[in-house]
Backbone as CSV, one residue per row, in Angstrom:
resi,resn,N_x,N_y,N_z,CA_x,CA_y,CA_z,C_x,C_y,C_z
1,MET,4.931,-19.463,17.133,3.553,-19.072,17.278,3.453,-17.560,17.155
2,ASN,2.525,-17.069,16.355,2.326,-15.635,16.173,1.441,-15.119,17.288
3,ILE,1.969,-14.276,18.146,1.240,-13.784,19.306,0.494,-12.499,18.991
4,ILE,0.975,-11.710,18.048,0.293,-10.484,17.674,-0.385,-10.719,16.336
5,GLN,-1.674,-10.456,16.295,-2.450,-10.704,15.086,-3.243,-9.451,14.763
6,ARG,-3.170,-8.999,13.536,-3.934,-7.827,13.105,-5.399,-8.140,13.237
7,TYR,-6.141,-7.345,13.976,-7.556,-7.580,14.251,-8.404,-6.791,13.271
8,GLN,-9.184,-7.489,12.477,-10.068,-6.853,11.509,-11.438,-7.502,11.620
9,PRO,-12.300,-6.944,12.460,-13.614,-7.575,12.646,-14.439,-7.541,11.363
10,ALA,-15.130,-8.641,11.105,-16.047,-8.780,9.974,-15.382,-8.506,8.630
11,ARG,-14.106,-8.828,8.491,-13.407,-8.628,7.216,-13.200,-9.982,6.563
12,THR,-14.021,-10.283,5.571,-13.829,-11.493,4.789,-13.391,-11.074,3.398
13,TRP,-12.967,-12.006,2.605,-12.526,-11.660,1.258,-13.689,-11.125,0.433
14,VAL,-14.908,-11.612,0.695,-16.074,-11.095,-0.025,-16.314,-9.635,0.362
15,HIS,-16.188,-9.342,1.650,-16.362,-7.965,2.126,-15.334,-7.047,1.483
16,GLU,-14.095,-7.494,1.409,-13.036,-6.662,0.834,-13.270,-6.401,-0.655
17,ILE,-13.703,-7.418,-1.394,-13.979,-7.226,-2.819,-15.138,-6.255,-2.995
18,ASN,-16.196,-6.430,-2.214,-17.336,-5.523,-2.295,-16.931,-4.099,-1.930
19,ARG,-16.081,-3.960,-0.943,-15.632,-2.637,-0.513,-14.865,-1.945,-1.638
20,LEU,-13.996,-2.672,-2.315,-13.227,-2.078,-3.402,-14.097,-1.749,-4.613
21,ILE,-15.063,-2.613,-4.907,-15.940,-2.362,-6.049,-16.861,-1.173,-5.775
22,ASP,-17.348,-1.057,-4.546,-18.302,-0.001,-4.201,-17.667,1.383,-4.133
23,ARG,-16.378,1.459,-3.967,-15.726,2.768,-3.852,-15.601,3.431,-5.209
24,SER,-15.880,4.694,-5.225,-15.678,5.424,-6.479,-14.238,5.927,-6.531
25,LEU,-13.749,6.214,-7.704,-12.380,6.718,-7.827,-12.251,8.128,-7.281
26,ALA,-13.372,8.814,-7.101,-13.326,10.155,-6.512,-12.934,10.085,-5.048
27,ASP,-13.212,8.945,-4.400,-12.841,8.767,-2.996,-11.504,8.056,-2.963
28,ALA,-10.436,8.822,-2.839,-9.088,8.236,-2.878,-8.575,7.885,-1.487
29,SER,-9.456,7.830,-0.478,-9.000,7.529,0.875,-8.428,6.120,0.980
30,PHE,-8.851,5.204,0.089,-8.300,3.856,0.151,-6.823,3.821,-0.240
31,LEU,-6.319,4.887,-0.817,-4.907,4.951,-1.188,-4.016,5.396,-0.030
32,THR,-4.611,5.807,1.099,-3.838,6.355,2.213,-3.445,5.306,3.240
33,HIS,-3.562,4.023,2.914,-3.166,3.001,3.873,-1.673,3.101,4.140
34,SER,-1.331,3.057,5.408,0.082,3.165,5.756,0.725,1.782,5.749
35,ARG,2.004,1.766,5.432,2.745,0.506,5.469,3.045,0.166,6.916
36,GLU,3.068,-1.124,7.219,3.418,-1.560,8.564,4.284,-2.804,8.473
37,SER,5.112,-2.965,9.506,5.972,-4.144,9.559,6.052,-4.622,11.005
38,PHE,6.322,-5.920,11.153,6.455,-6.541,12.466,7.840,-7.161,12.578
39,HIS,8.436,-6.995,13.743,9.720,-7.626,14.036,9.638,-8.210,15.432
40,GLU,10.299,-9.338,15.621,10.319,-9.964,16.937,11.745,-10.017,17.440
41,SER,11.913,-9.602,18.684,13.195,-9.744,19.368,12.953,-10.690,20.543
42,PRO,13.986,-11.109,21.237,13.761,-12.002,22.382,12.912,-11.366,23.486
43,GLU,12.917,-10.026,23.573,12.205,-9.354,24.659,10.863,-8.756,24.247
44,ALA,10.639,-8.505,22.942,9.438,-7.772,22.543,9.118,-7.978,21.070
45,TRP,7.894,-7.574,20.719,7.503,-7.440,19.326,7.534,-5.957,18.997
46,ILE,7.960,-5.626,17.809,8.050,-4.226,17.398,7.191,-4.050,16.151
47,ILE,6.270,-3.094,16.237,5.398,-2.764,15.110,5.839,-1.394,14.608
48,ARG,6.096,-1.288,13.322,6.461,0.000,12.724,5.446,0.356,11.656
49,LEU,4.972,1.615,11.698,4.018,2.112,10.711,4.546,3.388,10.110
50,ASP,4.456,3.491,8.797,4.799,4.737,8.114,3.592,5.660,8.194
51,LEU,3.749,6.783,8.882,2.669,7.752,9.043,3.181,9.159,8.741
52,PRO,3.587,9.423,7.507,4.083,10.762,7.190,2.961,11.789,7.281
53,GLY,3.263,12.953,7.792,2.281,14.022,7.899,1.526,14.043,9.213
54,TYR,1.719,13.036,10.057,1.050,12.988,11.358,2.027,13.427,12.440
55,ASN,1.489,14.017,13.507,2.319,14.313,14.671,1.692,13.652,15.895
56,LYS,2.366,13.727,17.028,1.911,13.039,18.239,0.522,13.478,18.669
57,ALA,0.206,14.757,18.483,-1.097,15.276,18.900,-2.238,14.695,18.060
58,ASP,-1.936,14.200,16.863,-2.956,13.640,15.977,-3.289,12.188,16.308
59,MET,-2.530,11.546,17.209,-2.637,10.105,17.419,-3.163,9.746,18.788
60,GLY,-3.810,8.587,18.843,-4.239,7.981,20.095,-3.926,6.503,20.052
61,LEU,-3.355,5.985,21.138,-2.982,4.575,21.211,-3.503,4.037,22.534
62,THR,-4.360,3.007,22.480,-4.968,2.455,23.691,-4.910,0.933,23.667
63,VAL,-4.995,0.340,24.864,-5.105,-1.115,25.009,-6.325,-1.386,25.877
64,THR,-7.243,-2.187,25.344,-8.429,-2.583,26.085,-8.672,-4.060,25.836
65,ASP,-8.738,-4.837,26.899,-9.002,-6.278,26.777,-8.101,-6.943,25.739
66,ARG,-6.834,-6.702,25.827,-5.820,-7.290,24.936,-6.019,-6.896,23.483
67,LEU,-6.608,-5.745,23.243,-6.769,-5.209,21.899,-6.054,-3.862,21.849
68,LEU,-4.984,-3.805,21.073,-4.204,-2.575,20.898,-4.815,-1.803,19.736
69,GLN,-5.195,-0.544,19.986,-5.874,0.258,18.975,-5.121,1.556,18.729
70,LEU,-4.919,1.853,17.460,-4.303,3.106,17.039,-5.307,3.872,16.204
71,SER,-5.467,5.144,16.513,-6.272,6.016,15.659,-5.497,7.313,15.473
72,ALA,-5.442,7.781,14.244,-4.723,9.013,13.921,-5.510,9.753,12.845
73,GLU,-5.602,11.066,13.015,-6.332,11.863,12.035,-5.718,13.250,11.959
74,THR,-5.522,13.709,10.734,-5.008,15.058,10.526,-6.176,15.970,10.158
75,PRO,-6.008,17.268,10.332,-7.082,18.194,9.951,-7.384,18.090,8.459
76,PRO,-8.648,18.309,8.072,-9.024,18.168,6.658,-8.296,19.137,5.739
77,GLU,-7.904,20.299,6.244,-7.229,21.271,5.377,-5.776,20.893,5.088
78,GLN,-5.249,19.916,5.833,-3.878,19.470,5.579,-3.898,18.565,4.350
79,GLY,-3.032,18.840,3.415,-3.036,18.110,2.148,-2.596,16.670,2.245
80,PHE,-1.735,16.348,3.200,-1.174,15.007,3.284,-1.562,14.417,4.623
81,GLY,-2.147,13.270,4.643,-2.561,12.644,5.898,-3.895,11.969,5.729
82,GLY,-4.863,12.364,6.539,-6.175,11.748,6.495,-6.462,11.059,7.808
83,LYS,-7.116,9.900,7.742,-7.478,9.148,8.935,-6.938,7.728,8.819
84,VAL,-6.330,7.256,9.902,-5.781,5.906,9.947,-6.270,5.250,11.227
85,GLU,-6.759,4.024,11.115,-7.152,3.239,12.280,-6.592,1.839,12.125
86,ARG,-5.989,1.337,13.179,-5.433,-0.016,13.177,-5.771,-0.676,14.509
87,GLN,-5.918,-2.001,14.478,-6.163,-2.783,15.688,-5.354,-4.066,15.605
88,TRP,-4.784,-4.446,16.741,-4.041,-5.697,16.843,-4.510,-6.430,18.082
89,LYS,-4.779,-7.722,17.931,-5.152,-8.559,19.059,-3.871,-9.112,19.676
90,LEU,-3.713,-8.921,20.976,-2.482,-9.311,21.665,-2.662,-10.646,22.358
91,GLY,-1.576,-11.401,22.454,-1.596,-12.694,23.120,-1.493,-12.559,24.623
92,GLU,-1.602,-13.688,25.291,-1.563,-13.720,26.755,-0.178,-13.411,27.321
93,ASP,0.874,-13.649,26.543,2.230,-13.446,27.074,2.770,-12.046,26.789
94,VAL,1.874,-11.081,26.605,2.268,-9.691,26.359,2.094,-8.892,27.646
95,ASP,3.076,-8.075,27.960,3.002,-7.189,29.119,2.351,-5.881,28.678
96,THR,1.026,-5.808,28.769,0.295,-4.653,28.243,0.624,-3.359,28.985
97,ALA,1.003,-3.452,30.247,1.310,-2.248,31.025,2.618,-1.599,30.579
98,ALA,3.465,-2.326,29.886,4.776,-1.800,29.503,4.881,-1.453,28.017
99,ILE,3.761,-1.424,27.302,3.795,-1.070,25.886,4.229,0.387,25.750
100,SER,5.112,0.649,24.799,5.587,2.017,24.577,5.554,2.322,23.077
101,ALA,5.559,3.624,22.765,5.530,4.040,21.364,6.336,5.318,21.209
102,LYS,6.946,5.466,20.024,7.644,6.713,19.711,7.427,7.026,18.238
103,LEU,7.345,8.319,17.945,7.157,8.794,16.581,8.387,9.594,16.197
104,GLU,9.040,9.155,15.124,10.246,9.832,14.678,10.305,9.807,13.156
105,ASN,10.425,10.976,12.548,10.529,11.112,11.088,9.389,10.423,10.342
106,GLY,8.167,10.531,10.879,7.009,9.954,10.210,6.850,8.457,10.384
107,VAL,7.647,7.845,11.245,7.540,6.415,11.504,7.160,6.217,12.971
108,LEU,6.023,5.562,13.190,5.589,5.234,14.543,6.097,3.841,14.874
109,GLU,6.831,3.741,15.983,7.355,2.450,16.426,6.699,2.103,17.750
110,ILE,5.964,0.992,17.764,5.282,0.513,18.960,6.033,-0.716,19.451
111,THR,6.464,-0.675,20.701,7.176,-1.803,21.302,6.234,-2.513,22.265
112,VAL,6.000,-3.790,22.003,5.095,-4.599,22.802,5.932,-5.651,23.523
113,PRO,6.274,-5.394,24.804,7.152,-6.316,25.519,6.488,-7.655,25.840
114,LYS,7.305,-8.688,25.828,6.839,-10.018,26.220,6.991,-10.150,27.730
115,ARG,6.106,-10.919,28.337,6.274,-11.233,29.757,7.403,-12.243,29.875
116,PRO,8.212,-12.090,30.901,9.294,-13.067,31.055,8.717,-14.461,31.331
117,THR,9.332,-15.448,30.717,8.909,-16.826,30.941,9.399,-17.273,32.302
118,VAL,8.474,-17.707,33.115,8.810,-18.170,34.463,8.906,-19.686,34.438
119,ILE,10.085,-20.174,34.777,10.296,-21.616,34.851,10.190,-21.999,36.322
120,PRO,9.188,-22.784,36.651,9.006,-23.125,38.066,10.162,-23.976,38.587
121,GLU,10.558,-23.632,39.803,11.608,-24.400,40.468,11.023,-25.722,40.959
122,PRO,11.783,-26.805,40.812,11.266,-28.075,41.320,11.168,-28.024,42.856
123,THR,10.123,-28.622,43.358,9.900,-28.668,44.799,10.121,-30.099,45.278
124,THR,10.917,-30.214,46.291,11.178,-31.530,46.861,10.067,-31.834,47.871
125,ILE,9.471,-32.990,47.715,8.390,-33.391,48.607,8.900,-34.518,49.493
126,GLN,8.737,-34.326,50.779,9.157,-35.337,51.749,8.188,-36.506,51.728
127,ILE,8.732,-37.680,51.644,7.895,-38.891,51.690,7.912,-39.414,53.116
128,GLN,6.734,-39.626,53.650,6.625,-40.101,55.048,6.240,-41.553,55.110
């Protein structure tokens, strides 16, 4: 079961086609999409994004109502960068308080820990 799902409100295939058709070639911001990858380990999900040209001060990462949001923006005078926004909807078995992130060599790695699975101990009931 996929517990982390990229959240894109009101994004249908018709919307995406219209968005691409409506953009002029003078607006090259659609070319600045960063690559991202997901990996699952027994303890966590790991999201990696290529964000060359960004530093920690340019980024914000928040969790609200099981929605993980990333926003990053570089100054307009910087030649490489721009604005990046991403959202992921998190499942119920995610430990939102323990989410961590690190930026190294232009790659942002977000670690989303899973809550440990609790197996209830059987309870012996006395029959009277």
